[in-house]
GROMACS .gro file of N, CA and C in nm:
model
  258
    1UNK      N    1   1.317  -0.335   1.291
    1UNK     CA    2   1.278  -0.475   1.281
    1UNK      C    3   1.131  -0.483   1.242
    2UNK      N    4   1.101  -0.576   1.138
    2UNK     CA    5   0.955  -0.548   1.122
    2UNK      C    6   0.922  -0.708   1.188
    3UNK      N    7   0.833  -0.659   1.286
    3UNK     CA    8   0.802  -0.775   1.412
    3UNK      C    9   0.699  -0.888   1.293
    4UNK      N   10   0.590  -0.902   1.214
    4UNK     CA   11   0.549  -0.956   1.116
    4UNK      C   12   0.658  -1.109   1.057
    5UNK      N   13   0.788  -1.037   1.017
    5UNK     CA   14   0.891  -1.130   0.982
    5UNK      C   15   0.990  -1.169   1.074
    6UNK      N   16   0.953  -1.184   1.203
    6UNK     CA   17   1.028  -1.212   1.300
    6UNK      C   18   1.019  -1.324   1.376
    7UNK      N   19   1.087  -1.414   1.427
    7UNK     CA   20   1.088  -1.510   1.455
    7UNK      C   21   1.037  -1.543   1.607
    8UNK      N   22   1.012  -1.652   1.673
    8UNK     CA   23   0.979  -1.630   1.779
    8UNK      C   24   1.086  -1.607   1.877
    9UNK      N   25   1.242  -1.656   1.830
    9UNK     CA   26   1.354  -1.654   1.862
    9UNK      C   27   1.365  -1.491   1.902
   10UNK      N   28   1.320  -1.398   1.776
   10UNK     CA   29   1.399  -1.279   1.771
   10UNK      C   30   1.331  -1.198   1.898
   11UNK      N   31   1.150  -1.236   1.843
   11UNK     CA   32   1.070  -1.165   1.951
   11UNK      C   33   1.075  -1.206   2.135
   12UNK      N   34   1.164  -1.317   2.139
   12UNK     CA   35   1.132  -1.324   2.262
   12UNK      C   36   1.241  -1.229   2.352
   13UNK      N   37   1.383  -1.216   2.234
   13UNK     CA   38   1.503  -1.176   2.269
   13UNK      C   39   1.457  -1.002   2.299
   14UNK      N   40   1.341  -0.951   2.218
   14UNK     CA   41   1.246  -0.802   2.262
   14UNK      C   42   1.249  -0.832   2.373
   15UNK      N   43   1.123  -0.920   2.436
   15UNK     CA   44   1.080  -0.955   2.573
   15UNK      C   45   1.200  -0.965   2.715
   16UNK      N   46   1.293  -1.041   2.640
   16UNK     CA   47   1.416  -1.037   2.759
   16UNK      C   48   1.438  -0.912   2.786
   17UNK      N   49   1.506  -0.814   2.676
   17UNK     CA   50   1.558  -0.659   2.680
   17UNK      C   51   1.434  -0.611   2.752
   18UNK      N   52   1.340  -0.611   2.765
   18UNK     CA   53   1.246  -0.514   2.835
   18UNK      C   54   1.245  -0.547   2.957
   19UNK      N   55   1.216  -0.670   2.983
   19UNK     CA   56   1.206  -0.744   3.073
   19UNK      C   57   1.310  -0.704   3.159
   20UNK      N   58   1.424  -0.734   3.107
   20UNK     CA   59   1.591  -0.681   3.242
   20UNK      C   60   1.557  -0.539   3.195
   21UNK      N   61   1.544  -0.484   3.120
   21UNK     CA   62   1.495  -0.313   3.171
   21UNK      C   63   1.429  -0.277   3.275
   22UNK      N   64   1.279  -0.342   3.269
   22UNK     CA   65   1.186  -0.318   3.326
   22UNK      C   66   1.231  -0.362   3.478
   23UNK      N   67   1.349  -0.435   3.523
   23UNK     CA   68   1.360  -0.486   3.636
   23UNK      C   69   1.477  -0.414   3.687
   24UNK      N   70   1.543  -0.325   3.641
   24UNK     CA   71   1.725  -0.297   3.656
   24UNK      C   72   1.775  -0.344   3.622
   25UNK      N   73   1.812  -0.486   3.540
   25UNK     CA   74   1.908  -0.548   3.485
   25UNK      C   75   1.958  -0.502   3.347
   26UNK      N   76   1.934  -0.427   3.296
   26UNK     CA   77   2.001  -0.351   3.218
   26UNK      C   78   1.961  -0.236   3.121
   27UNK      N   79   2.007  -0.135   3.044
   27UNK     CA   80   1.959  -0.037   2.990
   27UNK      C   81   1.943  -0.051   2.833
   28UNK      N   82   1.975  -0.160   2.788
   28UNK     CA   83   1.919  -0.200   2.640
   28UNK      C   84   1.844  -0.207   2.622
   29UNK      N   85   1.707  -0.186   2.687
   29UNK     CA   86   1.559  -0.200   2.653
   29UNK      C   87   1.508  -0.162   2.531
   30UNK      N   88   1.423  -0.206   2.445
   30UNK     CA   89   1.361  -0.149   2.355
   30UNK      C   90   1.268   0.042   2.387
   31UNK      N   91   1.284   0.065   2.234
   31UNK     CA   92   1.276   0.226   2.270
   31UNK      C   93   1.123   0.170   2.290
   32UNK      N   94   1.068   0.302   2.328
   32UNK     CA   95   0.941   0.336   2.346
   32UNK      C   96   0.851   0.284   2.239
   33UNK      N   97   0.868   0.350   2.113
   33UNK     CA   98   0.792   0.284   2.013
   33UNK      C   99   0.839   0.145   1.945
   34UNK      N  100   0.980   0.056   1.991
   34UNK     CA  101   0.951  -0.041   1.958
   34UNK      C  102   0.876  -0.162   2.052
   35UNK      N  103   0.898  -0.080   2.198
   35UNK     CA  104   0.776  -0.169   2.302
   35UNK      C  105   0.637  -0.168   2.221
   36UNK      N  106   0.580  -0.062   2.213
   36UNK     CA  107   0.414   0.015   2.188
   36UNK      C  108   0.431  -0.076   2.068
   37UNK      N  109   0.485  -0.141   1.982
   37UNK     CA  110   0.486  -0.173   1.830
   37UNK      C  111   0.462  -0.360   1.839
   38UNK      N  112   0.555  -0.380   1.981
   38UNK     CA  113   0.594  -0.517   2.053
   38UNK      C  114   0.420  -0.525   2.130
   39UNK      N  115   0.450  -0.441   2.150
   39UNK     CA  116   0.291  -0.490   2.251
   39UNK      C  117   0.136  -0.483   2.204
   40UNK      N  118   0.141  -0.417   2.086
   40UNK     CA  119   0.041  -0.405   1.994
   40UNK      C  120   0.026  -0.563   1.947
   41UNK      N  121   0.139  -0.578   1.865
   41UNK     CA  122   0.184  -0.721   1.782
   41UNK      C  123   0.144  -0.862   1.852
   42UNK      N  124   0.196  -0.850   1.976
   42UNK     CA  125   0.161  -0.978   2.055
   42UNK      C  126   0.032  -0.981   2.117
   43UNK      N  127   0.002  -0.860   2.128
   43UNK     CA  128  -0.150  -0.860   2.192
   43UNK      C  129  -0.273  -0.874   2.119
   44UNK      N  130  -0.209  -0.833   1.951
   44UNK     CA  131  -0.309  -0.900   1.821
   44UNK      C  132  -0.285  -1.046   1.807
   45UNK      N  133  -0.224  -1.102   1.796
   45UNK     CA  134  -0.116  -1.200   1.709
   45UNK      C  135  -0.104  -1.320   1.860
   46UNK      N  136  -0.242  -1.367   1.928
   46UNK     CA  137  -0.203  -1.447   2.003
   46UNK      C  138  -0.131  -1.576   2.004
   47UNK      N  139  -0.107  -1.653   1.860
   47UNK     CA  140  -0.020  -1.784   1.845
   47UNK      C  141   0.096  -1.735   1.889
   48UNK      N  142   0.135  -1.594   1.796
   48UNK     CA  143   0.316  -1.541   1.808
   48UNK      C  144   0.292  -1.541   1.955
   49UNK      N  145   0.230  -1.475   2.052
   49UNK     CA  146   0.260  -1.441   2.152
   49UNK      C  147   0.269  -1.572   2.242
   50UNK      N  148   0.182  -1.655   2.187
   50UNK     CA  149   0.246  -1.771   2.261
   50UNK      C  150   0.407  -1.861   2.233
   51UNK      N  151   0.420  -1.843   2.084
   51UNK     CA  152   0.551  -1.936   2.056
   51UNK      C  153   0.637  -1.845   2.130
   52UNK      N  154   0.658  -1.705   2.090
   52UNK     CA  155   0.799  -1.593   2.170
   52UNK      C  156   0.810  -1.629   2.333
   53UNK      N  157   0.640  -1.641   2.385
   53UNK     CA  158   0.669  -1.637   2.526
   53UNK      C  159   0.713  -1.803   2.565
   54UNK      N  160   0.702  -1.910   2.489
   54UNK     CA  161   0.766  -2.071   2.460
   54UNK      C  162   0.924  -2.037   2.476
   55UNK      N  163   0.944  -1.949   2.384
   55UNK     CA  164   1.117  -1.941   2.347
   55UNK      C  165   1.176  -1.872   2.507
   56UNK      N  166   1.133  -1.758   2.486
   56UNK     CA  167   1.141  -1.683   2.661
   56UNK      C  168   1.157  -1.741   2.750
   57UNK      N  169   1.074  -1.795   2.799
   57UNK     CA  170   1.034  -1.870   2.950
   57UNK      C  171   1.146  -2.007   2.968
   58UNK      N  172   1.190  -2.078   2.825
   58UNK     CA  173   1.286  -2.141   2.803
   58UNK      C  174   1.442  -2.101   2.846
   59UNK      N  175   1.483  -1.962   2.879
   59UNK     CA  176   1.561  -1.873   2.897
   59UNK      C  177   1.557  -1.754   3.025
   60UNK      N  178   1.445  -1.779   3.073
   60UNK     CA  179   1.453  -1.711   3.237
   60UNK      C  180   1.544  -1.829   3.337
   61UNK      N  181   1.596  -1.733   3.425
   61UNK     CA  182   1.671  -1.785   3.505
   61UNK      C  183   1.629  -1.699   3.655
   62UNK      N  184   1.534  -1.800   3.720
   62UNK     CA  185   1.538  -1.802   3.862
   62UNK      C  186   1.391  -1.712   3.829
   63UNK      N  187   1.285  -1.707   3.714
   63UNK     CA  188   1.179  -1.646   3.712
   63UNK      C  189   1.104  -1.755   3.622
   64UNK      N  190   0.970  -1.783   3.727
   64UNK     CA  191   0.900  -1.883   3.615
   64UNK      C  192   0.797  -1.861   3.565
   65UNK      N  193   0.733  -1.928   3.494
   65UNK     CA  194   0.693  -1.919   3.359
   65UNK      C  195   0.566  -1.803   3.398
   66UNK      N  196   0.466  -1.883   3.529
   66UNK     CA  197   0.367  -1.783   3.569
   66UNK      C  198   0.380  -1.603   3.600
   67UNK      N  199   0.548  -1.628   3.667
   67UNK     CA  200   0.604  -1.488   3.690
   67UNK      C  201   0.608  -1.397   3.532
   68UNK      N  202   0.693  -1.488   3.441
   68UNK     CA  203   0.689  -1.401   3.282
   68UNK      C  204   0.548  -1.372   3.240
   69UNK      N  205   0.449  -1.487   3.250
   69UNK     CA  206   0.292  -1.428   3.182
   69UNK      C  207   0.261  -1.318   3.238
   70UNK      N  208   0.294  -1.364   3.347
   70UNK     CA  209   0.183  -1.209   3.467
   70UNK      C  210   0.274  -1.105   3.408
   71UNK      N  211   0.375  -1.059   3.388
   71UNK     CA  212   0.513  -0.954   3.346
   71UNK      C  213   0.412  -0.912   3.211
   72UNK      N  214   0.402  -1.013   3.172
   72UNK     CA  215   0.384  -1.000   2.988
   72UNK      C  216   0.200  -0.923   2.940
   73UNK      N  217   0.139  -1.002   3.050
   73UNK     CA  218   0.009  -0.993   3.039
   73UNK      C  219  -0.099  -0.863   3.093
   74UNK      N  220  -0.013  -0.829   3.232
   74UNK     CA  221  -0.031  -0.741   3.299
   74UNK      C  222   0.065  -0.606   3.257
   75UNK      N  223   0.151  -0.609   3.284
   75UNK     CA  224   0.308  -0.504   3.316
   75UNK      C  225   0.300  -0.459   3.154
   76UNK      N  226   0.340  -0.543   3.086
   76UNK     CA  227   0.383  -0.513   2.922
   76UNK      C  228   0.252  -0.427   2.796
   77UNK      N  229   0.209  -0.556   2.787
   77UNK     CA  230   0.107  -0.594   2.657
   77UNK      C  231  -0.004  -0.558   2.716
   78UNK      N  232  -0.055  -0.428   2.622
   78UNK     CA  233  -0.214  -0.349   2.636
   78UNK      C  234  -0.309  -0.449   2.565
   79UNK      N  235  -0.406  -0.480   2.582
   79UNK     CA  236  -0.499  -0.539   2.548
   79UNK      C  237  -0.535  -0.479   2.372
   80UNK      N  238  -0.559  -0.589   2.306
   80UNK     CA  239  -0.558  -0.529   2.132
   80UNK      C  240  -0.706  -0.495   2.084
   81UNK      N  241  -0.765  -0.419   2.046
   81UNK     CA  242  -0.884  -0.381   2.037
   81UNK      C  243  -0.915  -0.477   1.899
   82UNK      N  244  -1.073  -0.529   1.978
   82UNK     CA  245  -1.063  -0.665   1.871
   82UNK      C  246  -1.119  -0.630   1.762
   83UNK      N  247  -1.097  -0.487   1.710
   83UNK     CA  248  -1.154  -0.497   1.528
   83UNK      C  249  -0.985  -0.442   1.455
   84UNK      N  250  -0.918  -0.463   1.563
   84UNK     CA  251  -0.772  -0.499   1.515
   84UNK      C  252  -0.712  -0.646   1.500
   85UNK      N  253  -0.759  -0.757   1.606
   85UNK     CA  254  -0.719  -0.882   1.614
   85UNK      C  255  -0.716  -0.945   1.465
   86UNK      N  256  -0.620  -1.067   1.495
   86UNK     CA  257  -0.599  -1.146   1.374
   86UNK      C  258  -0.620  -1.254   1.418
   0.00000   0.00000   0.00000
């Protein structure tokens, strides 16, 4: 998937899969390098990372919105070194 042409729809549906990975809810998680690729992307690319985490948080059940940022902000997404930012 090249995350660039991806929708916020597609990227948030990344975020779920990791997300129920990252918790036990299931073993579809994104591989290793498409997390590191996911977390690069959103951690440059702060609008995307806000519309995907819009679509997301729209789609948690019984986890809210503050619970997904802290997941996303902390747990997930490395900080983007800013002579990479866009």
């Amino acid at each position: 998937m090249r995350l660039p042409e991806s929708t916020p729809t597609e990227l948030a549906n990344l975020l779920a899969r990791a997300y129920a990975a990252d918790h036990g809810n299931g073993d579809d998680g994104p591989s290793a390098a498409e997390r590191t690729a996911l977390a690069d992307y959103l951690g440059c690319h702060k609008d995307v990372r806000a519309a995907a985490l819009a679509v997301w948080c729209e789609e948690l059940d019984g986890v809210t919105e503050n619970e997904a940022e802290y997941w996303l902000d902390v747990e997930f997404v490395e900080p983007c070194h800013e002579e990479r930012a866009v």
